[in-house]
PDB file of C-alpha atoms in Angstrom:
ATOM      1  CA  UNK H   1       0.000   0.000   0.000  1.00  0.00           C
ATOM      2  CA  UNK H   2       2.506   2.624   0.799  1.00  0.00           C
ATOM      3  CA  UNK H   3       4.138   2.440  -2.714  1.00  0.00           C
ATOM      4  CA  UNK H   4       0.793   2.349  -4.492  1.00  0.00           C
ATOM      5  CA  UNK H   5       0.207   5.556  -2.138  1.00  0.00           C
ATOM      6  CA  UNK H   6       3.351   6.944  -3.027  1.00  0.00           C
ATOM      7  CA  UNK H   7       2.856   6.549  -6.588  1.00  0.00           C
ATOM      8  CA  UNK H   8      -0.143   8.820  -6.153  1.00  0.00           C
ATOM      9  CA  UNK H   9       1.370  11.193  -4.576  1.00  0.00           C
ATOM     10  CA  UNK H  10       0.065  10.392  -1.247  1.00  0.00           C
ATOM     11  CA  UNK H  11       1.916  11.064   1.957  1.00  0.00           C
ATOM     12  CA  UNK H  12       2.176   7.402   3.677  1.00  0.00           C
ATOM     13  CA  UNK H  13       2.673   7.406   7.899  1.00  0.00           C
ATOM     14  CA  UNK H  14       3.757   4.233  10.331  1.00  0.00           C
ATOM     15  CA  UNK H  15       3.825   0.740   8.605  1.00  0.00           C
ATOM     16  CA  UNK H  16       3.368  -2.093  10.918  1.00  0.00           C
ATOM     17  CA  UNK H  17       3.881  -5.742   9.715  1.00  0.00           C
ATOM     18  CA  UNK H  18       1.670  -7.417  12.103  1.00  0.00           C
ATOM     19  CA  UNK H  19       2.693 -11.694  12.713  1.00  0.00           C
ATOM     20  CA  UNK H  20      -0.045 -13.987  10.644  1.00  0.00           C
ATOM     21  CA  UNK H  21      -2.320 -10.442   9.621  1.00  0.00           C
ATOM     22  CA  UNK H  22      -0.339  -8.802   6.810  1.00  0.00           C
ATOM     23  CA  UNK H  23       0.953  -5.206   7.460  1.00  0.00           C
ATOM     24  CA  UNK H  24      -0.878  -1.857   8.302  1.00  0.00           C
ATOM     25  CA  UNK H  25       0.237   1.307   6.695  1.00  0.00           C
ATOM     26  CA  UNK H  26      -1.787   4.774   7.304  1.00  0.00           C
ATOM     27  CA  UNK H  27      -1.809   7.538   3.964  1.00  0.00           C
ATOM     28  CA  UNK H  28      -1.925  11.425   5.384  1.00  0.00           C
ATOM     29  CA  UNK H  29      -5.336  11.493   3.497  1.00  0.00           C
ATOM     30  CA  UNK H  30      -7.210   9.442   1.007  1.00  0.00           C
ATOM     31  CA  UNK H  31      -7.315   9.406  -2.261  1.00  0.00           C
ATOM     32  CA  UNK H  32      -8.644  12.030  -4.595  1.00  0.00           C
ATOM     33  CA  UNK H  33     -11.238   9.493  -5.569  1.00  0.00           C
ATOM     34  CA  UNK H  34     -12.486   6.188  -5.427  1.00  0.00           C
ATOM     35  CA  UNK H  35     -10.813   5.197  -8.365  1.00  0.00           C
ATOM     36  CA  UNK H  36      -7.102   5.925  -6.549  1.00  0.00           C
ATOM     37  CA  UNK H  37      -8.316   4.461  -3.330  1.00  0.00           C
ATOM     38  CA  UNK H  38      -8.989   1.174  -5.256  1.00  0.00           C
ATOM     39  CA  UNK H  39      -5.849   1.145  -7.079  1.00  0.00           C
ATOM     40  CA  UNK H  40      -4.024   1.112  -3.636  1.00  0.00           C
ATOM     41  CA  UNK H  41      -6.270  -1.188  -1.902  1.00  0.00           C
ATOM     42  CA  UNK H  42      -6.131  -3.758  -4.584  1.00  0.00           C
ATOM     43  CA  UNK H  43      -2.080  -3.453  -4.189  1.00  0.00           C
ATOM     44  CA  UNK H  44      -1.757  -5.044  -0.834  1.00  0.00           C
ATOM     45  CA  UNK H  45      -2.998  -8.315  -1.639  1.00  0.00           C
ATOM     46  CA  UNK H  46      -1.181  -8.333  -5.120  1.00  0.00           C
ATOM     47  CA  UNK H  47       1.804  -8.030  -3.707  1.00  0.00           C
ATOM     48  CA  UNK H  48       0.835 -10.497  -0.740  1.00  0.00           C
ATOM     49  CA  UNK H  49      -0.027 -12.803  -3.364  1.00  0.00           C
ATOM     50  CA  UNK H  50       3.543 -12.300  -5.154  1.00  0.00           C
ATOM     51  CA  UNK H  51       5.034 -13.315  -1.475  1.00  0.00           C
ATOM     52  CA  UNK H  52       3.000 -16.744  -1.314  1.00  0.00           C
ATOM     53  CA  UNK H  53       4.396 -17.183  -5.076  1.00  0.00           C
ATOM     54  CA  UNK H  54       7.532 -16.900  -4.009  1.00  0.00           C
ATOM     55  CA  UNK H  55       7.281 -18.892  -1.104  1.00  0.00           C
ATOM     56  CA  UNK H  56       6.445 -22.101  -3.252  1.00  0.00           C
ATOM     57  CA  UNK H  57       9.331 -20.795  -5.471  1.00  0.00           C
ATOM     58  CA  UNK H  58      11.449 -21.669  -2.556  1.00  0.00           C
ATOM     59  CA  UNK H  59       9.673 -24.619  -1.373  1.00  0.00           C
ATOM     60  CA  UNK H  60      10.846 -26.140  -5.306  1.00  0.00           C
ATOM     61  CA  UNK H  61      14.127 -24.674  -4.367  1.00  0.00           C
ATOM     62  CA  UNK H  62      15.177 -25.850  -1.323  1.00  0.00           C
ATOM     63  CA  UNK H  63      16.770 -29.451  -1.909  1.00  0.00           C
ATOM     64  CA  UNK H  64      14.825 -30.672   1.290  1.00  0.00           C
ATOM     65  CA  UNK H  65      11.320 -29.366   0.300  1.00  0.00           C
ATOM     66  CA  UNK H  66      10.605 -28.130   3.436  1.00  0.00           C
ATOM     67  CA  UNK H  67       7.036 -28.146   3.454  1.00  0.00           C
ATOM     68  CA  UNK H  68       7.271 -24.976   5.899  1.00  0.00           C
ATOM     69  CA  UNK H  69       6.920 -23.145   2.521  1.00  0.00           C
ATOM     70  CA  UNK H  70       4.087 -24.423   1.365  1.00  0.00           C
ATOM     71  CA  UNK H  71       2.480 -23.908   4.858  1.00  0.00           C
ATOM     72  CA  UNK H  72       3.301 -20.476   4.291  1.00  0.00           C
ATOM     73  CA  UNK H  73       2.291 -20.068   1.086  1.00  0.00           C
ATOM     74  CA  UNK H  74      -0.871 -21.507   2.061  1.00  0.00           C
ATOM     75  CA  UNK H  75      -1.646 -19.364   4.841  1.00  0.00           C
ATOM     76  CA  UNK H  76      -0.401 -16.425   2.845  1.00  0.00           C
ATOM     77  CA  UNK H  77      -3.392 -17.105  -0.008  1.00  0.00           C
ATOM     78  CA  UNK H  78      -5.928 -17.270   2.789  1.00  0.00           C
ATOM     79  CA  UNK H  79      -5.190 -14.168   4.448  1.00  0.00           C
ATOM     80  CA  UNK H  80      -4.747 -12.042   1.483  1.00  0.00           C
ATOM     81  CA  UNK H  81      -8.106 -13.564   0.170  1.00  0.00           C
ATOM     82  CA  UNK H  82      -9.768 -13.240   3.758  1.00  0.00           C
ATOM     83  CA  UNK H  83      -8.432  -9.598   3.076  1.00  0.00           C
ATOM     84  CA  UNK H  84     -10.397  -8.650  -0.140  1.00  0.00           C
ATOM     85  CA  UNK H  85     -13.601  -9.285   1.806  1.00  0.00           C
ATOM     86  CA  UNK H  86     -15.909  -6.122   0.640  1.00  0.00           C
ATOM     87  CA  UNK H  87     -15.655  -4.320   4.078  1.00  0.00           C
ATOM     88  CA  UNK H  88     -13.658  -1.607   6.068  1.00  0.00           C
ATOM     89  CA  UNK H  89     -10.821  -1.773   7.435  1.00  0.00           C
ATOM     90  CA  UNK H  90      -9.486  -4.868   5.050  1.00  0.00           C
ATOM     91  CA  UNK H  91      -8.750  -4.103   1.119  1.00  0.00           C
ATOM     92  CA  UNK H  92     -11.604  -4.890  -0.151  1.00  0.00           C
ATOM     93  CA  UNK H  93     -13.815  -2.162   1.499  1.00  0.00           C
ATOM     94  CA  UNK H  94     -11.600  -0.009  -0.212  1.00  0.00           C
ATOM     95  CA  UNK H  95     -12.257  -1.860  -3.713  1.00  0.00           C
ATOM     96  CA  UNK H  96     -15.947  -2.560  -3.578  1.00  0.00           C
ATOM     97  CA  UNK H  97     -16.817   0.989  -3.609  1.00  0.00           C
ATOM     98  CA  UNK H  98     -15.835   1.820  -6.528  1.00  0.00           C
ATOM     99  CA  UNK H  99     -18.989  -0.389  -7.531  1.00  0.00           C
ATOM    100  CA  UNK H 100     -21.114   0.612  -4.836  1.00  0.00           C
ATOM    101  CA  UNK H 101     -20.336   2.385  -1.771  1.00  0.00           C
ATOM    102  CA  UNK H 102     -23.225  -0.019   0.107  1.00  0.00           C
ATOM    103  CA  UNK H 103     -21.384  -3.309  -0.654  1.00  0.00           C
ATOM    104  CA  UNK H 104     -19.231  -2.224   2.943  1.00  0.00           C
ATOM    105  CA  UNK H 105     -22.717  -3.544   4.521  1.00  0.00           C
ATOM    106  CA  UNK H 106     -22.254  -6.622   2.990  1.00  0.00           C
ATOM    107  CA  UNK H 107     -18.876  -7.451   3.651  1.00  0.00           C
ATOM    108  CA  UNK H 108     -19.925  -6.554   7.581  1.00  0.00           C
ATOM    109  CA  UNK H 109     -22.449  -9.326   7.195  1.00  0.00           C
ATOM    110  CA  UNK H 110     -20.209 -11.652   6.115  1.00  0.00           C
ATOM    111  CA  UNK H 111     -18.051 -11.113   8.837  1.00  0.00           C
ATOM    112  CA  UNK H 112     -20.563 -11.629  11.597  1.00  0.00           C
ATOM    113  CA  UNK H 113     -21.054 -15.084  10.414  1.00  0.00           C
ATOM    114  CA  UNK H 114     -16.931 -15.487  11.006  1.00  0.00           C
ATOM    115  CA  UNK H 115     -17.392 -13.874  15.109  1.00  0.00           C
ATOM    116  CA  UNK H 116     -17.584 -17.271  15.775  1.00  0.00           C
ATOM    117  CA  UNK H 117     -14.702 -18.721  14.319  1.00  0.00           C
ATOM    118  CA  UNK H 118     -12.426 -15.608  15.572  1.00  0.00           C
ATOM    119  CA  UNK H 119     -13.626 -13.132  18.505  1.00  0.00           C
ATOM    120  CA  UNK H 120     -11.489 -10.126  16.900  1.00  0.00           C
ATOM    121  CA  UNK H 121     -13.504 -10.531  13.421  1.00  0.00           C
ATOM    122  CA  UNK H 122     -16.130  -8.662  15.534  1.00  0.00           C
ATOM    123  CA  UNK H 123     -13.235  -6.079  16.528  1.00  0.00           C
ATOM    124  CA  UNK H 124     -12.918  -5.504  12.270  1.00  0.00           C
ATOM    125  CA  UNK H 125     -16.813  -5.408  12.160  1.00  0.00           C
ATOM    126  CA  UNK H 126     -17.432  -2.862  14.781  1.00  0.00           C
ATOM    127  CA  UNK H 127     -14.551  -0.576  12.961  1.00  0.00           C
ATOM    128  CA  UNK H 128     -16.472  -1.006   9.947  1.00  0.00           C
ATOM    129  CA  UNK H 129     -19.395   0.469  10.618  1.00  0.00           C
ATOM    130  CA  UNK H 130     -18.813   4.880  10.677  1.00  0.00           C
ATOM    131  CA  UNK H 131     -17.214   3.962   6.787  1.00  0.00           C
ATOM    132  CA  UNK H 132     -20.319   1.322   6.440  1.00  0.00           C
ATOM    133  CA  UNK H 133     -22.934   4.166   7.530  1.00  0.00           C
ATOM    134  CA  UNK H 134     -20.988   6.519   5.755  1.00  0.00           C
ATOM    135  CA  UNK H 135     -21.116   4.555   2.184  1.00  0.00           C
ATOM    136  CA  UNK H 136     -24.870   4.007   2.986  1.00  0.00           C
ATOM    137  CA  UNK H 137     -25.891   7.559   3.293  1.00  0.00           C
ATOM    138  CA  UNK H 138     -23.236   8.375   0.511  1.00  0.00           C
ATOM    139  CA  UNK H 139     -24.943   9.280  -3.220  1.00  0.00           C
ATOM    140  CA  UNK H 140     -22.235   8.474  -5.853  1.00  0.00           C
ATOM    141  CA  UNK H 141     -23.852   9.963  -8.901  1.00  0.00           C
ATOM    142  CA  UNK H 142     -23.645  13.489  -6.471  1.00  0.00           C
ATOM    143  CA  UNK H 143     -19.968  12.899  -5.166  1.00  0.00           C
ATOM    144  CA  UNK H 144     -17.069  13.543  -7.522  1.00  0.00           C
ATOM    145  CA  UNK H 145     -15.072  11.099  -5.050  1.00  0.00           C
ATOM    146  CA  UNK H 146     -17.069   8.427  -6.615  1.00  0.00           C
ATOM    147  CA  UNK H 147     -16.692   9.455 -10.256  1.00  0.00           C
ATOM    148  CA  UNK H 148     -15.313   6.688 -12.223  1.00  0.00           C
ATOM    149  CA  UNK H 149     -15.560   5.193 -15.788  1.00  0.00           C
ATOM    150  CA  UNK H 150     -16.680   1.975 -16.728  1.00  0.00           C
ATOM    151  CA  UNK H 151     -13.458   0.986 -17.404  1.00  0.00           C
ATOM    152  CA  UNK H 152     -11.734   1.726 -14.331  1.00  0.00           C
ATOM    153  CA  UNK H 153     -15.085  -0.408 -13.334  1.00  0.00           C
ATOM    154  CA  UNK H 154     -14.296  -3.413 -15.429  1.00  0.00           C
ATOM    155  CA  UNK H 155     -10.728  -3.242 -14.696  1.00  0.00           C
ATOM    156  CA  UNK H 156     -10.638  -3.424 -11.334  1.00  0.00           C
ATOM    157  CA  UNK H 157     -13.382  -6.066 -11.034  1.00  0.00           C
ATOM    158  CA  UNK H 158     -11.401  -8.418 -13.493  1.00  0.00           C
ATOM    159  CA  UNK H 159      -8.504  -7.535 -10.820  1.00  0.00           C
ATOM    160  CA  UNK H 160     -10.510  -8.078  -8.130  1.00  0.00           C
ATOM    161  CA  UNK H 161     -12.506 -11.290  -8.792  1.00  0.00           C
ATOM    162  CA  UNK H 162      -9.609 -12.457 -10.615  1.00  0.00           C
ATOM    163  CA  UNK H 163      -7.179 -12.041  -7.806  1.00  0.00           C
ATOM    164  CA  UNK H 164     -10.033 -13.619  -5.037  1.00  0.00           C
ATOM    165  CA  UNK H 165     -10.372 -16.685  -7.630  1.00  0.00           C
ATOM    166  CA  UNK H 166      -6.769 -17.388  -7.979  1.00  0.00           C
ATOM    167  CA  UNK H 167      -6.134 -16.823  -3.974  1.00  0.00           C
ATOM    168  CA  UNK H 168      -8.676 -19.499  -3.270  1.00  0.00           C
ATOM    169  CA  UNK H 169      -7.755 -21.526  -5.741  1.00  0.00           C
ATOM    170  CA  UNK H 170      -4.094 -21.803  -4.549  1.00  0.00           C
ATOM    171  CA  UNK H 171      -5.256 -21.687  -1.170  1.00  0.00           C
ATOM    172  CA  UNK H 172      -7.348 -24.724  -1.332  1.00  0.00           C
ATOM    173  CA  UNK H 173      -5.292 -26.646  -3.326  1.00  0.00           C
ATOM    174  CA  UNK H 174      -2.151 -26.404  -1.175  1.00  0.00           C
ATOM    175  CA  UNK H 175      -4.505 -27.735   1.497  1.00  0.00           C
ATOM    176  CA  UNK H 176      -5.234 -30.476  -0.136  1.00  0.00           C
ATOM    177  CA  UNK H 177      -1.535 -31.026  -1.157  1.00  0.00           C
ATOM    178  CA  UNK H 178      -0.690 -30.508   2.544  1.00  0.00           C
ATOM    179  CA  UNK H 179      -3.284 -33.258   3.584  1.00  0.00           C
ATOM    180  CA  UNK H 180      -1.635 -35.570   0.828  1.00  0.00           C
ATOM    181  CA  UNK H 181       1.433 -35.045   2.654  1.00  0.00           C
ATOM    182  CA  UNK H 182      -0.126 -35.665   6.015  1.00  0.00           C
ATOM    183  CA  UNK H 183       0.730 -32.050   7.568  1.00  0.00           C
ATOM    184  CA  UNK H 184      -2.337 -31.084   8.199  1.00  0.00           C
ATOM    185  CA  UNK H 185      -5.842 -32.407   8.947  1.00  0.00           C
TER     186      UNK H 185
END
């Protein structure tokens, strides 16, 4: 994100790689419209996704095979694909609207069917919801933030369900690999 941000012209702040979650990088301001702020949401997990291809680059490297790689590389497709779920503060709440500023609401939905699986889901969900209420009160065809051409439309959704598609197709498969292997269950 910050060189997408920086390649903008935005002003990037603290980056924080946080263990298992990705990293977390703050901009001075947003972008000058929607079509910016998807550009450098859709950049985290693209170049999250590069990492997890290069960590089964090693894993065919490394004489032994450690399958630590491909553990890695799995849970690298899963998070980056758990990431471009359509909601605040993940990447994808900063994709979706560029189609619609009320898919955020739907993305929170899908994450309260995950507060059961992981308690701080319902941490993302609750910081979801001033951008959420926000987006639903928002009226694109009003806002120049939310100008954008069908292209940039197209473009970005090819990227987007593209990028989802290939994550959980890697991500699955490596789990199946990894239960061929007998590493996982």
């Amino acid at each position: 994100h910050a060189l997408a941000a920086r390649m903008r012209g935005i002003p990037t702040g603290i980056m924080v790689f946080i263990p298992l979650m990705g990293a977390f990088v703050t901009t001075k301001r947003y972008g000058k419209n929607i079509v910016e702020d998807a550009f450098i949401g859709i950049m985290g997990p693209v170049f999250g996704t590069l990492a997890g291809i290069g960590c089964l680059v090693l894993y065919a490297l490394t004489p032994s095979h450690s399958p630590f790689w491909l553990v890695l590389a799995q849970m690298n497709f899963f998070m980056n694909l758990f990431n471009l779920a359509p909601t605040p503060p993940l990447d994808g709440g900063w994709i979706t609207p560029l189609f619609s500023p009320k898919l955020l609401a739907v993305g929170a939905v899908l994450l309260l069917f995950l507060i059961p699986l992981n308690p701080i889901i319902g941490i993302l969900a609750l910081m979801s919801l001033p951008r959420i209420i926000s987006g639903w009160k928002a009226k694109p065809e009003d806002s120049p933030y939310y100008q954008a051409t069908a292209s940039d439309r197209w473009r970005f959704g090819a990227a987007y369900l593209g990028l989802a598609a290939f994550l959980a197709l890697m991500g699955f498969g490596l789990h199946s690999h990894l239960i061929a292997l007998h590493l996982v269950a």
